[in-house]
XYZ file of C-alpha atoms in Angstrom:
657
model
C 8.092 -15.059 -63.611
C 8.602 -11.864 -61.589
C 11.708 -11.788 -59.398
C 11.535 -11.215 -55.655
C 13.139 -7.788 -55.892
C 10.459 -6.634 -58.314
C 7.721 -8.038 -56.082
C 9.163 -6.114 -53.143
C 9.422 -2.863 -55.113
C 5.953 -3.140 -56.584
C 4.459 -3.997 -53.185
C 6.189 -1.009 -51.616
C 4.845 1.321 -54.314
C 1.339 -0.095 -53.961
C 1.466 0.532 -50.198
C 2.558 4.140 -50.748
C -0.160 4.822 -53.309
C -2.783 3.102 -51.133
C -1.752 5.130 -48.072
C -1.953 8.360 -50.073
C -5.380 7.385 -51.448
C -6.756 6.507 -48.009
C -5.459 9.801 -46.620
C -7.239 11.798 -49.350
C -10.475 9.824 -49.075
C -10.680 10.144 -45.291
C -10.079 13.898 -45.332
C -13.239 16.002 -44.961
C -11.679 18.750 -47.044
C -8.654 18.275 -49.264
C -6.326 21.138 -48.361
C -2.999 22.207 -49.838
C -1.276 20.261 -47.061
C -2.824 17.039 -48.359
C -1.563 17.922 -51.837
C 1.934 18.302 -50.351
C 1.808 14.792 -48.891
C 0.482 13.501 -52.217
C 3.446 15.137 -53.955
C 5.847 13.420 -51.529
C 4.236 10.038 -52.243
C 4.390 10.525 -56.003
C 8.057 11.548 -55.828
C 8.987 8.339 -53.964
C 7.014 6.188 -56.438
C 8.543 7.933 -59.462
C 12.085 7.451 -58.108
C 11.398 3.762 -57.480
C 10.161 3.435 -61.065
C 13.582 4.602 -62.218
C 13.091 8.265 -63.072
C 16.130 10.503 -62.389
C 15.911 11.815 -58.837
C 16.945 15.424 -59.484
C 14.582 15.977 -62.394
C 11.758 14.143 -60.640
C 12.100 16.536 -57.695
C 12.216 19.529 -60.012
C 9.281 18.371 -62.138
C 7.002 17.475 -59.243
C 8.034 20.602 -57.379
C 7.249 22.854 -60.336
C 3.842 21.237 -60.953
C 2.721 21.465 -57.342
C 4.250 24.937 -56.900
C 2.059 26.041 -59.790
C -0.959 24.759 -57.813
C 0.284 26.443 -54.624
C 0.611 29.791 -56.426
C -2.939 29.477 -57.839
C -1.627 28.630 -61.310
C 0.648 31.674 -61.498
C 3.337 30.698 -64.004
C 5.514 33.759 -63.354
C 5.874 33.074 -59.637
C 6.558 29.402 -60.345
C 9.388 30.187 -62.752
C 10.779 32.788 -60.343
C 10.979 30.109 -57.654
C 12.907 27.790 -59.986
C 15.437 30.534 -60.801
C 15.875 31.465 -57.140
C 16.380 27.835 -56.136
C 19.028 27.357 -58.837
C 20.810 30.579 -57.865
C 20.732 29.599 -54.176
C 22.512 26.359 -55.037
C 25.036 28.108 -57.272
C 25.921 30.584 -54.508
C 26.369 27.901 -51.815
C 30.132 27.935 -51.286
C 30.019 24.769 -49.135
C 29.362 22.728 -52.276
C 32.702 23.792 -53.778
C 34.327 21.100 -51.635
C 32.303 18.357 -53.381
C 34.092 18.307 -56.775
C 37.492 18.733 -55.103
C 37.031 15.773 -52.752
C 35.578 13.678 -55.593
C 38.527 14.570 -57.833
C 40.927 13.565 -55.047
C 39.112 10.251 -54.737
C 39.267 9.411 -58.424
C 42.980 10.256 -58.619
C 43.828 8.178 -55.538
C 41.790 5.313 -56.958
C 43.784 5.441 -60.196
C 47.116 5.532 -58.344
C 46.501 1.761 -57.922
C 47.637 1.634 -54.303
C 44.931 -0.762 -53.251
C 46.658 -3.964 -54.447
C 49.895 -3.243 -52.563
C 47.929 -2.023 -49.554
C 45.834 -5.198 -49.345
C 48.838 -7.483 -49.787
C 50.917 -5.706 -47.138
C 48.038 -5.617 -44.641
C 47.118 -9.280 -45.034
C 50.780 -10.248 -44.520
C 51.067 -7.924 -41.497
C 47.896 -9.420 -39.960
C 48.632 -12.990 -41.042
C 48.566 -14.474 -37.523
C 45.227 -12.859 -36.634
C 42.093 -15.062 -36.948
C 40.295 -14.244 -40.179
C 43.367 -12.360 -41.414
C 42.179 -11.961 -45.015
C 38.757 -10.634 -44.008
C 40.316 -8.309 -41.418
C 42.807 -7.041 -43.999
C 39.885 -6.518 -46.382
C 38.011 -4.407 -43.817
C 41.089 -2.330 -42.935
C 41.920 -1.804 -46.615
C 38.327 -0.808 -47.375
C 38.293 1.600 -44.426
C 41.500 3.354 -45.455
C 40.731 3.401 -49.167
C 37.098 4.420 -48.663
C 38.262 7.254 -46.412
C 40.739 8.455 -49.028
C 38.325 8.210 -51.960
C 34.791 8.304 -50.539
C 33.563 6.429 -53.641
C 31.616 3.362 -52.530
C 31.236 1.792 -55.962
C 34.940 2.048 -56.757
C 36.067 0.545 -53.440
C 33.598 -2.371 -53.564
C 34.431 -3.108 -57.205
C 38.206 -3.030 -56.717
C 38.062 -5.144 -53.567
C 35.723 -7.554 -55.330
C 38.355 -8.039 -58.006
C 41.253 -8.245 -55.560
C 40.138 -9.642 -52.190
C 37.186 -11.874 -53.080
C 39.218 -14.343 -55.219
C 41.932 -14.445 -52.537
C 39.416 -15.227 -49.780
C 37.631 -17.847 -51.865
C 40.961 -19.556 -52.690
C 41.759 -19.617 -48.963
C 38.457 -21.424 -48.246
C 36.542 -18.493 -46.760
C 32.761 -18.583 -46.601
C 31.126 -16.740 -49.501
C 28.643 -14.778 -47.308
C 31.386 -13.711 -44.875
C 33.673 -12.620 -47.723
C 30.906 -10.699 -49.477
C 29.720 -9.073 -46.250
C 33.228 -7.869 -45.339
C 33.745 -6.288 -48.774
C 30.352 -4.583 -49.026
C 30.271 -3.345 -45.407
C 33.858 -2.090 -45.501
C 33.357 -0.316 -48.822
C 30.380 1.646 -47.471
C 32.404 3.262 -44.670
C 33.461 6.008 -47.076
C 30.095 7.767 -46.714
C 30.562 8.032 -42.924
C 34.261 8.564 -42.218
C 35.473 12.045 -43.221
C 36.106 13.489 -45.730
C 32.621 12.352 -46.731
C 30.437 13.889 -49.422
C 27.354 12.763 -47.457
C 28.346 14.984 -44.527
C 28.827 17.949 -46.863
C 25.376 17.403 -48.393
C 23.777 17.035 -44.942
C 25.575 20.125 -43.638
C 24.428 22.213 -46.596
C 20.862 20.898 -46.249
C 20.545 21.232 -42.463
C 22.668 24.346 -41.991
C 25.182 22.524 -39.757
C 28.907 23.257 -39.797
C 30.689 20.742 -42.035
C 33.821 21.135 -39.887
C 31.940 20.025 -36.765
C 30.326 17.165 -38.689
C 33.751 15.948 -39.777
C 35.078 16.134 -36.211
C 31.988 14.380 -34.858
C 31.889 11.583 -37.445
C 35.484 10.442 -36.942
C 35.078 8.350 -33.796
C 31.693 6.822 -34.809
C 33.314 5.726 -38.067
C 36.257 4.185 -36.240
C 33.811 2.517 -33.814
C 31.837 0.949 -36.655
C 34.971 -0.308 -38.419
C 36.258 -1.754 -35.126
C 32.967 -3.584 -34.549
C 33.237 -5.082 -38.050
C 36.771 -6.332 -37.315
C 35.719 -7.706 -33.920
C 32.829 -9.600 -35.526
C 35.106 -11.166 -38.154
C 37.678 -12.203 -35.533
C 34.969 -13.785 -33.349
C 33.479 -15.663 -36.310
C 36.935 -16.930 -37.291
C 37.530 -18.162 -33.730
C 34.106 -19.759 -33.292
C 33.693 -21.047 -36.861
C 37.191 -21.804 -38.215
C 35.689 -23.478 -41.285
C 34.238 -20.117 -42.375
C 37.618 -18.323 -42.176
C 40.518 -20.802 -42.140
C 43.949 -19.591 -41.009
C 46.452 -18.781 -43.734
C 48.845 -21.497 -44.768
C 52.608 -21.129 -44.447
C 52.871 -20.542 -48.197
C 50.368 -17.674 -48.026
C 52.288 -16.105 -45.144
C 55.684 -16.425 -46.841
C 57.488 -13.219 -47.789
C 60.060 -13.304 -50.581
C 63.340 -11.542 -49.760
C 65.069 -9.330 -52.356
C 68.181 -10.809 -54.033
C 70.592 -8.501 -52.171
C 69.016 -9.401 -48.823
C 69.312 -13.101 -49.671
C 73.068 -12.625 -49.959
C 73.075 -11.576 -46.308
C 70.811 -14.347 -45.047
C 68.586 -17.131 -46.302
C 66.530 -17.124 -43.107
C 63.603 -14.630 -43.279
C 63.068 -14.943 -39.509
C 66.556 -13.594 -38.657
C 66.605 -10.281 -36.776
C 66.956 -7.510 -39.352
C 68.805 -4.840 -37.352
C 71.504 -7.207 -36.107
C 71.907 -8.755 -39.560
C 72.284 -5.382 -41.287
C 74.796 -4.106 -38.714
C 76.797 -7.329 -39.027
C 76.712 -7.017 -42.806
C 78.455 -3.636 -42.679
C 81.765 -5.219 -41.694
C 83.804 -8.256 -42.636
C 83.405 -10.662 -45.520
C 79.581 -10.631 -45.326
C 79.626 -7.263 -47.098
C 81.657 -8.579 -50.005
C 78.711 -9.008 -52.386
C 76.270 -6.445 -50.921
C 76.767 -2.728 -51.685
C 77.216 -0.533 -48.637
C 74.643 1.882 -50.013
C 71.984 -0.834 -49.932
C 72.812 -1.683 -46.325
C 72.715 1.964 -45.269
C 69.359 2.478 -46.974
C 67.923 -0.561 -45.205
C 69.297 0.664 -41.872
C 67.716 4.071 -42.518
C 64.348 2.411 -43.044
C 64.846 0.350 -39.875
C 65.721 3.433 -37.802
C 62.865 5.516 -39.221
C 60.212 4.550 -36.584
C 62.631 5.258 -33.728
C 63.624 8.639 -35.141
C 59.991 9.617 -35.705
C 59.121 8.541 -32.160
C 61.978 10.606 -30.712
C 60.994 13.661 -32.770
C 57.348 13.321 -31.776
C 58.229 12.824 -28.098
C 60.458 15.925 -27.966
C 58.088 18.243 -29.800
C 54.991 17.035 -27.964
C 56.786 17.287 -24.591
C 57.683 20.905 -25.261
C 54.122 21.663 -26.320
C 52.679 19.898 -23.245
C 55.011 21.472 -20.663
C 55.577 24.990 -21.977
C 53.210 27.599 -20.544
C 53.182 30.857 -22.418
C 52.998 33.909 -20.193
C 49.922 36.037 -20.554
C 50.481 39.153 -22.609
C 50.547 42.354 -20.579
C 49.389 45.696 -21.869
C 50.366 49.165 -20.632
C 46.871 50.047 -19.467
C 46.566 51.891 -16.162
C 43.519 51.880 -13.934
C 41.756 55.172 -13.630
C 42.858 56.890 -10.438
C 45.977 54.737 -9.883
C 49.285 56.551 -10.072
C 52.479 55.239 -11.638
C 54.850 56.937 -9.229
C 56.877 58.838 -11.807
C 56.511 62.272 -13.292
C 56.605 60.887 -16.802
C 53.724 58.568 -16.076
C 51.884 61.315 -14.277
C 51.841 63.499 -17.315
C 49.653 61.167 -19.333
C 46.298 59.471 -18.821
C 43.043 60.854 -17.490
C 43.389 63.660 -14.917
C 41.063 65.038 -12.269
C 39.689 68.394 -13.302
C 41.247 71.270 -11.361
C 39.316 72.312 -8.309
C 39.399 76.011 -9.029
C 38.015 75.814 -12.524
C 35.195 78.237 -13.046
C 33.196 76.102 -15.446
C 32.064 72.541 -15.271
C 30.500 70.586 -12.488
C 31.522 71.432 -8.921
C 31.210 69.627 -5.623
C 28.409 71.117 -3.517
C 29.663 73.200 -0.612
C 30.074 71.304 2.651
C 28.844 74.147 4.830
C 25.560 75.821 4.610
C 21.976 75.028 4.895
C 20.977 72.336 2.459
C 22.700 69.498 0.777
C 24.450 66.424 1.931
C 27.784 66.795 3.715
C 30.641 64.446 4.502
C 30.497 63.150 8.061
C 33.158 64.734 10.263
C 36.072 62.858 11.703
C 39.409 61.457 10.736
C 37.886 58.185 9.628
C 35.686 59.730 7.013
C 35.656 58.336 3.517
C 38.153 60.214 1.379
C 38.141 60.994 -2.302
C 40.640 58.850 -4.292
C 43.852 60.704 -5.107
C 44.213 62.248 -8.536
C 46.037 60.309 -11.235
C 49.168 62.338 -11.042
C 49.721 62.345 -7.328
C 49.461 58.728 -6.338
C 53.103 58.191 -5.462
C 53.552 61.520 -3.736
C 50.661 60.977 -1.306
C 51.858 57.626 0.048
C 52.996 58.166 3.641
C 56.678 57.641 4.314
C 56.053 54.800 6.725
C 53.668 52.916 4.508
C 54.569 49.539 3.034
C 52.684 50.124 -0.200
C 54.856 50.156 -3.291
C 54.375 51.032 -6.899
C 53.997 48.092 -9.286
C 56.982 49.349 -11.251
C 59.382 49.459 -8.323
C 60.659 45.887 -9.007
C 61.791 45.562 -12.635
C 62.919 41.979 -12.112
C 59.375 40.905 -11.273
C 58.076 42.390 -14.496
C 60.679 40.556 -16.572
C 59.851 37.241 -14.880
C 56.151 37.689 -15.533
C 56.741 38.289 -19.231
C 58.823 35.123 -19.789
C 57.413 31.667 -20.517
C 57.312 29.106 -17.720
C 57.184 25.328 -17.666
C 55.007 22.815 -15.900
C 55.001 19.077 -15.361
C 53.877 16.928 -18.262
C 50.221 15.881 -17.890
C 49.222 12.285 -17.268
C 47.776 11.798 -20.746
C 51.161 12.640 -22.273
C 52.937 10.020 -20.190
C 50.293 7.419 -21.078
C 50.580 8.140 -24.809
C 54.376 8.222 -24.527
C 54.410 4.833 -22.780
C 52.024 3.223 -25.302
C 53.907 4.517 -28.348
C 57.227 3.632 -26.759
C 56.052 0.084 -26.090
C 54.892 -0.240 -29.708
C 58.253 0.974 -31.037
C 60.095 -1.368 -28.665
C 58.002 -4.338 -29.833
C 58.627 -3.319 -33.441
C 62.393 -3.538 -32.958
C 62.179 -6.625 -30.772
C 60.381 -8.706 -33.414
C 61.784 -7.042 -36.559
C 62.863 -9.907 -38.785
C 63.891 -9.582 -42.416
C 60.436 -10.805 -43.465
C 58.744 -8.163 -41.331
C 61.121 -5.549 -42.696
C 59.871 -6.327 -46.208
C 56.260 -6.028 -45.004
C 57.139 -2.698 -43.379
C 58.618 -1.456 -46.657
C 55.413 -2.463 -48.455
C 53.401 -0.506 -45.895
C 55.680 2.497 -46.403
C 54.897 2.390 -50.108
C 51.109 2.005 -49.787
C 49.669 2.533 -46.298
C 51.608 5.557 -45.072
C 51.186 7.783 -48.168
C 47.420 7.380 -47.913
C 47.460 7.985 -44.159
C 49.559 11.130 -44.581
C 47.101 12.425 -47.186
C 44.077 11.620 -44.996
C 45.617 13.062 -41.815
C 46.745 16.216 -43.625
C 43.288 16.851 -45.075
C 41.313 15.977 -41.945
C 43.804 17.535 -39.536
C 43.768 20.868 -41.348
C 39.953 20.898 -41.240
C 39.470 19.710 -37.657
C 42.213 21.913 -36.183
C 40.859 24.967 -37.959
C 43.898 25.475 -40.192
C 41.775 25.404 -43.358
C 38.155 25.418 -44.408
C 36.723 22.229 -45.955
C 37.004 23.820 -49.396
C 40.669 24.761 -48.888
C 41.490 21.334 -47.450
C 39.685 19.679 -50.374
C 41.830 21.686 -52.787
C 44.998 20.539 -50.996
C 43.663 16.964 -51.013
C 43.064 17.148 -54.760
C 46.648 18.372 -55.194
C 47.847 15.532 -52.939
C 45.935 12.963 -55.008
C 47.443 14.473 -58.168
C 50.976 14.196 -56.742
C 50.294 10.677 -55.435
C 49.191 9.469 -58.854
C 52.241 11.145 -60.420
C 54.612 9.587 -57.833
C 53.346 6.100 -58.681
C 53.594 6.832 -62.426
C 49.878 6.437 -62.991
C 49.185 10.023 -64.024
C 48.605 9.990 -67.757
C 46.512 12.270 -69.937
C 43.812 9.601 -70.268
C 43.642 9.104 -66.495
C 43.415 12.860 -65.948
C 40.680 13.274 -68.578
C 38.668 10.379 -67.140
C 39.008 11.703 -63.578
C 37.900 15.190 -64.616
C 34.935 13.793 -66.570
C 33.762 11.583 -63.689
C 34.238 14.456 -61.231
C 32.145 16.789 -63.377
C 29.471 14.113 -63.745
C 29.243 13.424 -60.003
C 29.353 17.111 -59.060
C 26.632 17.969 -61.559
C 24.452 15.208 -60.116
C 24.902 16.582 -56.584
C 24.229 20.176 -57.607
C 21.118 19.275 -59.621
C 19.925 17.290 -56.622
C 20.246 20.427 -54.521
C 18.324 22.468 -57.097
C 15.565 19.851 -57.176
C 15.565 19.591 -53.388
C 15.221 23.387 -53.020
C 12.257 23.490 -55.430
C 10.630 20.458 -53.795
C 11.112 21.820 -50.256
C 9.710 25.212 -51.256
C 6.657 23.600 -52.862
C 6.147 21.345 -49.837
C 6.280 24.364 -47.506
C 4.016 26.483 -49.718
C 1.401 23.745 -49.781
C 1.518 23.462 -46.001
C 2.814 19.896 -46.018
C 5.555 20.702 -43.495
C 3.000 22.229 -41.121
C 0.737 19.205 -41.499
C 3.598 16.812 -40.716
C 4.647 18.918 -37.717
C 1.101 18.992 -36.326
C 0.807 15.224 -36.800
C 4.113 14.491 -35.052
C 3.486 16.918 -32.187
C -0.041 15.524 -31.807
C 1.455 12.128 -31.030
C 2.921 13.635 -27.808
C 6.258 11.866 -28.262
C 9.208 12.129 -25.932
C 12.692 12.876 -27.228
C 13.622 9.187 -27.205
C 10.439 8.164 -29.001
C 10.956 10.834 -31.669
C 14.540 9.728 -32.309
C 13.485 6.082 -32.523
C 10.627 6.923 -34.905
C 12.824 9.073 -37.156
C 15.639 6.511 -37.323
C 13.193 3.675 -38.065
C 11.687 5.721 -40.911
C 15.164 6.439 -42.329
C 16.104 2.766 -41.953
C 12.991 1.695 -43.901
C 13.548 4.372 -46.532
C 17.045 2.975 -47.047
C 15.532 -0.162 -48.603
C 14.089 1.447 -51.749
C 16.043 4.748 -51.818
C 19.680 5.838 -51.898
C 21.270 8.148 -49.355
C 21.229 11.167 -51.674
C 17.455 10.934 -52.074
C 16.901 10.474 -48.335
C 19.067 13.497 -47.490
C 17.631 15.953 -50.030
C 13.963 14.860 -49.724
C 13.395 13.880 -46.103
C 15.982 15.879 -44.113
C 14.198 19.192 -44.879
C 11.114 17.567 -43.289
C 12.895 16.251 -40.175
C 15.192 19.209 -39.441
C 12.421 21.736 -38.478
C 11.071 19.205 -35.949
C 14.343 18.944 -33.983
C 13.855 22.135 -31.960
C 10.516 20.883 -30.661
C 12.229 17.874 -29.059
C 15.524 19.508 -28.063
C 17.646 17.445 -30.469
C 21.011 18.822 -31.581
C 21.156 18.889 -35.427
C 24.826 17.839 -35.233
C 24.007 14.746 -33.164
C 21.011 13.971 -35.401
C 23.262 14.202 -38.457
C 25.700 11.685 -36.958
C 22.836 9.256 -36.278
C 21.549 9.716 -39.831
C 25.006 9.230 -41.366
C 25.486 5.978 -39.464
C 21.952 4.853 -40.263
C 22.424 5.533 -43.977
C 25.148 2.883 -44.058
C 22.207 0.510 -44.374
C 21.035 2.223 -47.579
C 23.880 0.509 -49.456
C 23.343 -2.873 -47.777
C 19.562 -3.254 -47.564
C 17.744 -4.986 -50.448
C 16.292 -4.529 -52.976
C 18.282 -1.368 -53.820
C 21.502 -2.584 -52.151
C 23.899 -0.972 -54.594
C 26.966 -2.445 -52.892
C 25.605 -5.945 -53.552
C 25.137 -5.213 -57.269
C 28.618 -3.657 -57.513
C 30.098 -6.840 -56.035
C 27.931 -9.189 -58.078
C 29.138 -7.518 -61.270
C 32.772 -8.572 -60.628
C 32.322 -11.796 -58.629
C 32.702 -15.358 -60.018
C 29.560 -16.920 -61.546
C 28.972 -19.312 -58.635
C 28.559 -16.392 -56.181
C 24.838 -15.655 -56.119
C 23.097 -12.436 -55.162
C 21.287 -14.212 -52.322
C 24.634 -15.252 -50.808
C 25.795 -11.632 -50.937
C 22.567 -10.453 -49.281
C 22.977 -13.148 -46.616
C 26.503 -11.976 -45.865
C 25.396 -8.346 -45.487
C 22.713 -9.052 -42.869
C 25.076 -9.490 -39.847
C 26.841 -6.257 -40.743
C 23.475 -4.465 -40.892
C 22.861 -5.741 -37.363
C 26.255 -4.323 -36.315
C 25.227 -0.961 -37.784
C 22.065 -0.973 -35.664
C 24.193 -1.821 -32.598
C 26.532 1.078 -33.394
C 23.554 3.461 -33.643
C 22.382 2.294 -30.200
C 25.865 2.812 -28.732
C 26.035 6.295 -30.219
C 22.650 7.167 -28.734
C 23.483 5.743 -25.294
C 26.887 7.491 -25.243
C 26.489 10.569 -27.456
C 29.936 11.808 -26.416
C 31.359 9.283 -28.886
C 30.400 11.776 -31.560
C 30.140 15.041 -29.620
C 33.316 14.947 -27.513
C 35.728 16.023 -30.256
C 33.587 18.920 -31.607
C 32.995 20.180 -28.058
C 36.698 19.920 -27.256
C 37.823 21.783 -30.363
C 35.120 24.359 -30.964
C 33.439 25.160 -27.642
């Protein structure tokens, strides 16, 4: 009995082979362009049969290149060497192993368990709290690691049993884990964006800046969907019980109070004096007060520094450059600069005489146009009654111009200041001892990851470092993070290095295979044939974008994102100029669309990752059913990005143009 997935795969391959056969049979003359399309069809079929993608591309490319070069083996081998050398000399790809190494080290720091627990306690009163905490944890962890399989597997081991124990629906639980785990290929630092940038010739820095807000938009839509489902269908996502929301207080805190809902700041201040401090060390109380005051101190520091940056206006630098023909009014200044040639010089060009027969002459009269004064005599020729003054006559004005000035703070600063201030005020207003413990858990898990992510992305987006340099600092940060949590052992380091080398080799061989395949496709004229076919359809820009995204969406069913990027992007990219499509914007649409490659059956790798660690009663069909609504949300996000392209283009235009 053949399973449904196999029926789907076999049917898809039969359709591809049949389409290729019909194309060849209907052609009056089989040209090299038809052979290029045949090669493309055979590559897709071979990959679906399970052959390694990189070596399939290289093998098919070499065979058909040999045909394109009229069976010239020397030229074929030269092309292979040049393609490999081109990949080896691509410095953009250096960032790939560094980001992957950072991801594996952060994964092994084992922050995800503490992060999930602290987030689900912090969001306990929100509808669908466990699923929302799962999505937020997946978003943060996927951003820090970028490894879809690792995030889905770890969350399957950690969050799925917790949601099932709480009575959550199996499809909703599975959909939240698989959709959240796939965000790592969209939100920077993403290996997908590096591969697309190297393939399409687009700046990786601009791709990172452009992909940030679309990634946040998609994650927010996921959270909104879960909250709405929990409100409309409470049986699918029941609220947490009081026992699940309970937070255990440390023994020293229990000596101060037995009530977790008591206000923390007042309790700690009261514990510093009197008999309440008899059994609690003062050092413990001071440390707790330091943690309590930390948000306020950070807010004050941020407000002061940002206010100075927003209100300080640096004076423009002035240079001692004098206009030609303008005097400085001092003998010292008159001695330098360009001078008028003397009038009585024998050589050189002379003014034509004003009297005589021919030539043009100045019109007579006092109002005639005069020659400008020479450079050295500007101040001396000013009449005594004139109000004109030399620019250097007022030294105080020069000093004022050179100093920095201030201006009023802009409206956006006051809005941000008010929002952050309100958040800090609410934090202190509702800070109980239970919430203080949750905040300490977040300090130990959430904030280290956020600092690492912000440092890496901020240095790239603000132009402080290239992606390769930022990836190196991120790898160092992951190394230090694993060491700080005492997870850095020799075995962990060896395993991380081995997995990094394995992943990086796969990516680089894919690029070698893609270069050979693209060269063979172009030599055979397949690219020209595709371009003529698309342009012959007389599509508008909207129709072209819809057609390309539908093709990528369908290709995501049988193929993974790496295969779609390295095989089909070299075909789509040359067509963009004909329709006036920005390659940066097209890359953002593709990156969001390729989210579906991990969720669409039959090659939904996220579903198989989750099935491998889920309880036996969780079926693959239930996982597929849970992923479908999130695929619909992805399509909605693509539509929103197309309708409002500034979601992705605003930040790159603000920073780099």
